[in-house]
Coordinates of C-alpha atoms in Angstrom, one line a residue:
G1 CA 14.2 14.2 5.5
H2 CA 12.7 14.4 8.7
L3 CA 14.2 13.6 11.9
L4 CA 12.2 11.2 14.2
E5 CA 12.7 12.6 17.8
A6 CA 9.7 11.8 19.8
E7 CA 6.5 10.2 19.6
T8 CA 3.4 10.6 22.3
Y9 CA 0.1 9.8 22.0
I10 CA -3.1 11.1 23.3
G11 CA -6.2 8.7 24.0
G12 CA -6.8 5.4 23.1
K13 CA -6.3 2.4 25.2
V14 CA -4.0 2.4 28.2
E15 CA -1.9 -0.9 29.0
C16 CA 0.5 -1.5 31.5
L17 CA 3.0 -3.8 32.5
E18 CA 3.0 -3.0 36.7
T19 CA 0.4 -0.8 38.0
G20 CA 0.5 1.7 41.4
V21 CA 2.7 4.9 42.6
Y22 CA 6.0 4.7 41.5
R23 CA 8.7 7.5 42.5
A24 CA 12.0 8.0 41.4
D25 CA 13.6 8.0 44.7
I26 CA 12.6 4.6 46.2
E27 CA 13.4 1.2 44.9
Y28 CA 11.0 -1.7 43.2
K29 CA 10.9 -4.5 43.0
F30 CA 9.8 -5.2 39.3
D31 CA 8.5 -9.1 37.8
M32 CA 7.9 -8.5 34.1
K33 CA 6.9 -10.5 31.8
P34 CA 9.6 -11.3 28.6
S35 CA 6.8 -12.4 26.4
A36 CA 5.3 -9.3 26.4
Y37 CA 8.3 -7.0 25.7
Q38 CA 9.5 -10.0 22.7
G39 CA 5.4 -9.3 21.9
L40 CA 7.0 -5.5 21.6
I41 CA 9.9 -6.5 19.5
D42 CA 7.9 -8.5 17.2
N43 CA 6.1 -5.5 16.5
V44 CA 8.8 -2.6 16.6
D45 CA 8.6 -1.7 13.4
R46 CA 5.0 -1.8 12.3
D47 CA 4.2 0.1 15.3
L48 CA 6.6 2.5 14.5
T49 CA 5.3 3.2 10.9
F50 CA 1.9 3.4 12.3
A51 CA 3.1 6.4 14.5
I52 CA 5.2 8.0 11.5
E53 CA 2.4 7.4 8.8
V54 CA -1.3 7.0 10.1
E55 CA -0.4 9.8 13.4
G56 CA 2.2 12.2 11.8
G57 CA 0.9 12.4 8.4
L58 CA 5.0 11.6 7.6
K59 CA 6.1 8.8 4.5
K60 CA 8.7 6.3 6.9
E61 CA 11.0 7.1 3.6
D62 CA 11.4 10.0 4.8
M63 CA 12.5 9.4 8.3
V64 CA 16.3 10.1 8.3
N65 CA 17.5 8.4 11.3
Y66 CA 14.5 5.8 11.6
D67 CA 16.8 2.5 11.8
E68 CA 18.8 4.5 14.6
I69 CA 15.9 5.0 16.7
K70 CA 14.1 1.4 16.1
N71 CA 17.9 -0.3 17.3
E72 CA 17.7 1.8 20.3
I73 CA 13.6 0.9 20.8
V74 CA 15.0 -3.0 20.4
T75 CA 17.7 -3.0 22.6
K76 CA 16.1 -1.4 25.4
L77 CA 13.1 -4.0 24.8
E78 CA 16.0 -6.9 24.7
E79 CA 17.5 -5.5 28.4
L80 CA 13.9 -6.0 29.5
R81 CA 13.1 -9.0 28.4
D82 CA 16.5 -10.5 29.4
R83 CA 16.2 -9.5 32.8
P84 CA 12.4 -9.3 33.4
V85 CA 13.1 -9.8 37.5
R86 CA 14.5 -6.6 38.4
T87 CA 15.0 -4.1 41.6
E88 CA 15.5 -0.3 40.8
R89 CA 14.2 3.3 40.9
P90 CA 12.5 3.5 37.7
F91 CA 12.6 6.9 35.8
V92 CA 9.0 7.5 34.9
Y93 CA 5.9 8.0 37.3
H94 CA 3.6 5.9 36.7
L95 CA -0.1 6.5 38.0
D96 CA -2.2 4.0 37.3
V97 CA -4.8 5.4 35.2
G98 CA -7.5 3.5 37.1
A99 CA -7.0 5.4 40.2
M100 CA -8.1 8.5 37.9
Y101 CA -11.5 7.4 37.5

């Protein structure tokens, strides 16, 4: 079987929940929409299956840790959905792609 370790995507449509430049050493206030996270949760299985089978060219049933990874993703999304207003230092640096054009 295959381990589902990481999946990256280059190209296509880019969406973001907040725009701007974020640094890990400065706290920011985020006010996100719980319904957006619920939509992601509702489609986790569909999206992972697409990433594995269409983009990765593998079979979902060959993934030996599929349920574990799926549950980790859902848990993190539920935490964001359930506490959408937060002040914290982001782990990801994000430059709004609009600023690159």
